[in-house]
Short mmCIF file of C-alpha atoms in Angstrom, two decimals:
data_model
loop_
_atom_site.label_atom_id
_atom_site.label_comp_id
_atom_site.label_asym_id
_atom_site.label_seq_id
_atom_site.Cartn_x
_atom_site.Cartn_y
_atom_site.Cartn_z
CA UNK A 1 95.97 -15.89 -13.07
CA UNK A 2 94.97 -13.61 -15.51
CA UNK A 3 96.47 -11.90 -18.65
CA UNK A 4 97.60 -12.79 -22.12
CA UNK A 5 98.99 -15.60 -23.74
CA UNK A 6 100.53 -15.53 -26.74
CA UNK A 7 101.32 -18.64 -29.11
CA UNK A 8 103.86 -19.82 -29.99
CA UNK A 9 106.71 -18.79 -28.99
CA UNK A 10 108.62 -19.54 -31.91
CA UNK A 11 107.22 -19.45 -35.25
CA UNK A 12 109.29 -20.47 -38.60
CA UNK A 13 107.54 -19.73 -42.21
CA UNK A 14 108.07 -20.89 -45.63
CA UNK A 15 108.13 -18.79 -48.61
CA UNK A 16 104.84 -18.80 -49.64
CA UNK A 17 102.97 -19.90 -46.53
CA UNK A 18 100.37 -18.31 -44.48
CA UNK A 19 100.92 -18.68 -40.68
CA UNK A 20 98.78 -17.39 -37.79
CA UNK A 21 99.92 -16.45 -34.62
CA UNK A 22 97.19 -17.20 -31.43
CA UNK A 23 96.41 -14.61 -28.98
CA UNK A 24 94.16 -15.27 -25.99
CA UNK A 25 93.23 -13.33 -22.98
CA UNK A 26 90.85 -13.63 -19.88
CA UNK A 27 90.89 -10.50 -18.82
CA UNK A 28 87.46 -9.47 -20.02
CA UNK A 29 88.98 -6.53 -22.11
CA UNK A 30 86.88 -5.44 -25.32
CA UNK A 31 90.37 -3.90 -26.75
CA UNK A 32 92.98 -6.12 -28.71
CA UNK A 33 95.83 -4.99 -30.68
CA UNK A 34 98.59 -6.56 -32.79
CA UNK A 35 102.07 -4.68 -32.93
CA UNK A 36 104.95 -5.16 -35.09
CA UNK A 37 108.37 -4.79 -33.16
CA UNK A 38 111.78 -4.72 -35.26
CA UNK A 39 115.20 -3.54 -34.02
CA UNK A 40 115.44 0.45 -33.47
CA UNK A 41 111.99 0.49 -34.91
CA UNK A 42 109.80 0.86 -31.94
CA UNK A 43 106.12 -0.68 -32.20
CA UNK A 44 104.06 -0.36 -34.81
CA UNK A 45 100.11 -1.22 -34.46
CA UNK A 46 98.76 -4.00 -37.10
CA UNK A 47 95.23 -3.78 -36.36
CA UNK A 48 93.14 -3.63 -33.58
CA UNK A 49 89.77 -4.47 -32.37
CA UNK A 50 87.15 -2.32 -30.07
CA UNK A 51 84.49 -5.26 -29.49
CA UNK A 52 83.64 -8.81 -31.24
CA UNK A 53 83.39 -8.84 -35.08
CA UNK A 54 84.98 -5.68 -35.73
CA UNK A 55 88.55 -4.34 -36.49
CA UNK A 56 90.37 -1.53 -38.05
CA UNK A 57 93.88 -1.52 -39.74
CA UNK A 58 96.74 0.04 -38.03
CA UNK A 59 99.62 1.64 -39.71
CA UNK A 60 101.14 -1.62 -41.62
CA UNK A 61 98.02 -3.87 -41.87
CA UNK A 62 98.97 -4.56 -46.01
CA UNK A 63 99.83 -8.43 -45.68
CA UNK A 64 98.24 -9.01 -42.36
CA UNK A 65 94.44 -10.31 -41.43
CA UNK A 66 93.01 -10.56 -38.47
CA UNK A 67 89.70 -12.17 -36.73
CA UNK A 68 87.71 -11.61 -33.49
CA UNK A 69 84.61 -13.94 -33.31
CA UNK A 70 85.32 -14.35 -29.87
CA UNK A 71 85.85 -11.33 -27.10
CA UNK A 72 88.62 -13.56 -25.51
CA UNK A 73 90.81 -14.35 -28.69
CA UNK A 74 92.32 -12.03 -31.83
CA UNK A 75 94.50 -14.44 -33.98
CA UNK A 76 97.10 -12.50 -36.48
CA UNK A 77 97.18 -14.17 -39.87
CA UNK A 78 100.75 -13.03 -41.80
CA UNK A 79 100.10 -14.07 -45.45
CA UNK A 80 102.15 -14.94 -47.96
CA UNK A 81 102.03 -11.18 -49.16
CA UNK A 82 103.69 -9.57 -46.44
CA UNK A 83 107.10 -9.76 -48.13
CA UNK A 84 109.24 -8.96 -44.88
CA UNK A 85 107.73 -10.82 -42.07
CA UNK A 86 110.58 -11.24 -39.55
CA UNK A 87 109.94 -9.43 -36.58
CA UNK A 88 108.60 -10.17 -32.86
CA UNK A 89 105.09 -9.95 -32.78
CA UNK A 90 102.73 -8.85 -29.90
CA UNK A 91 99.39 -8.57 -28.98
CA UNK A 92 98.08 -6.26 -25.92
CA UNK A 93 94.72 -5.71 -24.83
CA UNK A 94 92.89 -2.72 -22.64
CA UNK A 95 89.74 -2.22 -21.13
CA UNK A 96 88.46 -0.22 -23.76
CA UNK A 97 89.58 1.21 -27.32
CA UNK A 98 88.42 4.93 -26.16
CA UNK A 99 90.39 7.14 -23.82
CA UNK A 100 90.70 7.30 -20.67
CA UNK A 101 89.96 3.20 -20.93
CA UNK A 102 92.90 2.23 -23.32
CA UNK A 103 95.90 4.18 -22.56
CA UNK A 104 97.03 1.13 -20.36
CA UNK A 105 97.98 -1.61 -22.26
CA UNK A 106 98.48 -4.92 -21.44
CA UNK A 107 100.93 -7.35 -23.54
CA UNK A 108 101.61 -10.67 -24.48
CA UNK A 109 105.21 -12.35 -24.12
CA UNK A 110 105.42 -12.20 -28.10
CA UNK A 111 106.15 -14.37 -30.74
CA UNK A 112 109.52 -14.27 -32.86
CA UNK A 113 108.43 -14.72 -36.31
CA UNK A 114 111.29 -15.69 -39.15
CA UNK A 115 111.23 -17.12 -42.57
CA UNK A 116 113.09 -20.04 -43.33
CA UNK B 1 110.52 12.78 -39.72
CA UNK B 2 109.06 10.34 -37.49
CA UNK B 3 106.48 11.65 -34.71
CA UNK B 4 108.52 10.36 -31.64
CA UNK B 5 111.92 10.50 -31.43
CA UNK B 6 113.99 8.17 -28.53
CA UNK B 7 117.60 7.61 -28.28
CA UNK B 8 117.85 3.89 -29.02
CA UNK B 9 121.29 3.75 -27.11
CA UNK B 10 122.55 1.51 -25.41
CA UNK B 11 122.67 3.74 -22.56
CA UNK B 12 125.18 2.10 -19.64
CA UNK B 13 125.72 3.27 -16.02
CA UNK B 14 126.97 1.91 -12.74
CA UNK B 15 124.90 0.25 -10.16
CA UNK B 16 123.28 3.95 -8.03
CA UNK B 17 123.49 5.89 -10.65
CA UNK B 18 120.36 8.44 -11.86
CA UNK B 19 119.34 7.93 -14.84
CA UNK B 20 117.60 10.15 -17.71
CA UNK B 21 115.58 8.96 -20.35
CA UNK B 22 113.80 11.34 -23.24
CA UNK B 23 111.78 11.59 -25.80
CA UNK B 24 110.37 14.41 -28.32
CA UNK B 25 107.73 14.81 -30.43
CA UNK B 26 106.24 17.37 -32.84
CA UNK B 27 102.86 17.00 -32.92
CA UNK B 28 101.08 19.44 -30.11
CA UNK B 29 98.18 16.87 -30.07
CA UNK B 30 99.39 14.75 -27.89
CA UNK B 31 97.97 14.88 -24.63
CA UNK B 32 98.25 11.56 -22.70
CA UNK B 33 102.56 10.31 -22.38
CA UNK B 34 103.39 7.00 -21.17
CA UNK B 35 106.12 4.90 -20.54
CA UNK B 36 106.30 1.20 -20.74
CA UNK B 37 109.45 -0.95 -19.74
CA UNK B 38 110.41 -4.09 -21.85
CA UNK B 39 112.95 -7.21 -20.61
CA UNK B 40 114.40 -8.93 -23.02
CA UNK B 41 112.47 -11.09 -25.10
CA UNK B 42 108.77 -10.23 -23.16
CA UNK B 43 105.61 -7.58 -24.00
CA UNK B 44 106.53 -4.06 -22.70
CA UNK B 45 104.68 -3.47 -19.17
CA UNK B 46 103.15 -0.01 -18.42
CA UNK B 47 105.72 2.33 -16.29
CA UNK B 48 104.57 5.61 -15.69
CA UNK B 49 101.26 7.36 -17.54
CA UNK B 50 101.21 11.41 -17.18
CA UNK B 51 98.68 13.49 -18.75
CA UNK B 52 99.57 17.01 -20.20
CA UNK B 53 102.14 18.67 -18.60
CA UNK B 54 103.77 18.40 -15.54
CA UNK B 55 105.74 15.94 -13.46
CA UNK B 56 104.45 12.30 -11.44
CA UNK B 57 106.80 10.59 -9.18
CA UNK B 58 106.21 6.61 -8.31
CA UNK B 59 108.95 5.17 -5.84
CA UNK B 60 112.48 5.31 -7.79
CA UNK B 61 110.90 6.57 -10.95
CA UNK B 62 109.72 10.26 -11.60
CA UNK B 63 107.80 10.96 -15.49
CA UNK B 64 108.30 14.44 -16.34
CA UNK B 65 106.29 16.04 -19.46
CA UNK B 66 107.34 19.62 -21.15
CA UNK B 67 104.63 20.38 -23.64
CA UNK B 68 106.31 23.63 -24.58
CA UNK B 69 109.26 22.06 -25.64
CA UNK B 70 107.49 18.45 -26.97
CA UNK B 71 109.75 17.60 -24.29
CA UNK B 72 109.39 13.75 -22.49
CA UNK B 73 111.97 12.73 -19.11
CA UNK B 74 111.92 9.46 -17.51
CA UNK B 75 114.15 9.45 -14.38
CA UNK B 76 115.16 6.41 -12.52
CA UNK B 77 117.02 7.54 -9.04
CA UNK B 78 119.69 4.93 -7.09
CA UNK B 79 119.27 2.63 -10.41
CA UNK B 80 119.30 -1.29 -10.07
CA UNK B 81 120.83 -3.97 -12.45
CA UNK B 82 116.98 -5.11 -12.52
CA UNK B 83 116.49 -1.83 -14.39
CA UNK B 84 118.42 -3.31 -17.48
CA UNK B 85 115.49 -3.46 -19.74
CA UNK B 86 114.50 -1.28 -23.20
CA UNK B 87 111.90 1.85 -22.17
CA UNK B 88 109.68 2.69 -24.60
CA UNK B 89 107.66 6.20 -24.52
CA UNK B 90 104.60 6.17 -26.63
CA UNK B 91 101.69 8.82 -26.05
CA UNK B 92 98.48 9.41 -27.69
CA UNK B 93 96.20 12.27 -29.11
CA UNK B 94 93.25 13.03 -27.20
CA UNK B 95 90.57 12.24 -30.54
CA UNK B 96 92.87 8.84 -31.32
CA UNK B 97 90.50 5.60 -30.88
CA UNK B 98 93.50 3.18 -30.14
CA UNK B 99 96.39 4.35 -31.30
CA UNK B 100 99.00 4.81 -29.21
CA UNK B 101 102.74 6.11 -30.67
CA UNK B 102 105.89 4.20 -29.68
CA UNK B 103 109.32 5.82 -30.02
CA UNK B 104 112.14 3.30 -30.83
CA UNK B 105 113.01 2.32 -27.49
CA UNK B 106 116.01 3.09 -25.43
CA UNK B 107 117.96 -0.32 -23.79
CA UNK B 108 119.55 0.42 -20.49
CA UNK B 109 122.15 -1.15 -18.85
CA UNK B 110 122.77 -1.18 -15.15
CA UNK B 111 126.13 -2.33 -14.30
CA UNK B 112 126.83 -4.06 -10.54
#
């Protein structure tokens, strides 16, 4: 069964606190991307990824860090500098960063991020 | 001004109804228009995809693209409550490595 899974569901932080947010997929796509949804806001893209051990910020990357030492996982780090991190969180993946491969995306079920 | 402009709603109509969803834009460089549906709570899932101008139908759904007018139209004919869902546009310039534009997102409500 393949696609993306996104962990966890849920996620609480602290004030203060770094917390990263899992994303794995087996769907032997060289694309990942992270995208900020709020309320009447639409997505935004964090960062993405076009192959292992390279990534380039999106729009709102100040706050944010990302990883990709593996082809099948892109964790989301939201440090204690992102002053506003409440929002539902997802991460999609395509065959390819470069058109005509990426313009279908696949996504994640999300994770609901709040601070406590 | 924001580069894609969607309604946000909520939009609600009676079980059968057709339904019209838009989107405009102002940048000419777009070239590749999409449309991903969203439940509640999940990732969006890719709807319709349209290149330049011009319309594509798929079952109940039909995408329509206006370039001249920067112009999007989603239509859903003989609408279901399963249609109750936010639609998202987003498109893409043809020289963009990854970046695809959302528009808000426009929640629809398909009453029985």
């Amino acid at each position: 069964d393949g696609g993306i899974t996104q962990s966890p569901k849920y996620l609480f932080r602290k004030e203060g606190q770094n917390v990263t947010l899992s994303c794995e997929q087996n769907l032997n796509h060289d694309a990942m991307y992270w995208y900020r949804q709020d309320p009447g806001q639409g997505l935004r893209l964090i960062y993405y990824s076009q192959i292992v051990n390279d990534f380039q910020k999106g729009d709102i990357a100040e706050g944010y860090s990302v990883s990709r030492e593996k082809k099948e996982s892109f964790p989301l780090t939201v440090t204690s500098a992102q002053k506003n991190p409440t929002a539902f969180y997802l991460c999609a993946s395509s065959i390819g960063a470069d058109l005509p491969t990426n313009e279908k995306l696949f996504f994640g079920s999300g994770t609901q991020l709040s601070v406590l | 001004q924001k580069e894609v402009e969607q309604d946000p709603g909520p939009l609600s109509v009676p079980e059968g109804a057709i339904v019209s969803l838009n989107c405009t834009y102002s940048n000419s460089a777009f070239q590749y228009f999409m449309w991903y549906r969203q439940y509640s709570r999940k990732g969006p899932e890719l709807l319709m995809y349209t290149y330049s101008s011009g319309n594509k139908e798929d079952g109940r759904f039909t995408a329509q693209v206006d370039k001249s007018s920067k112009y999007i139209s989603l239509f859903i004919r003989d609408s279901q409550p399963s249609d109750s869902a936010t639609y998202l546009c987003a498109m893409k310039k043809t020289s963009n490595t990854g970046k695809l534009i959302f528009g808000q997102g426009t929640t629809l409500q398909v009453k029985p």
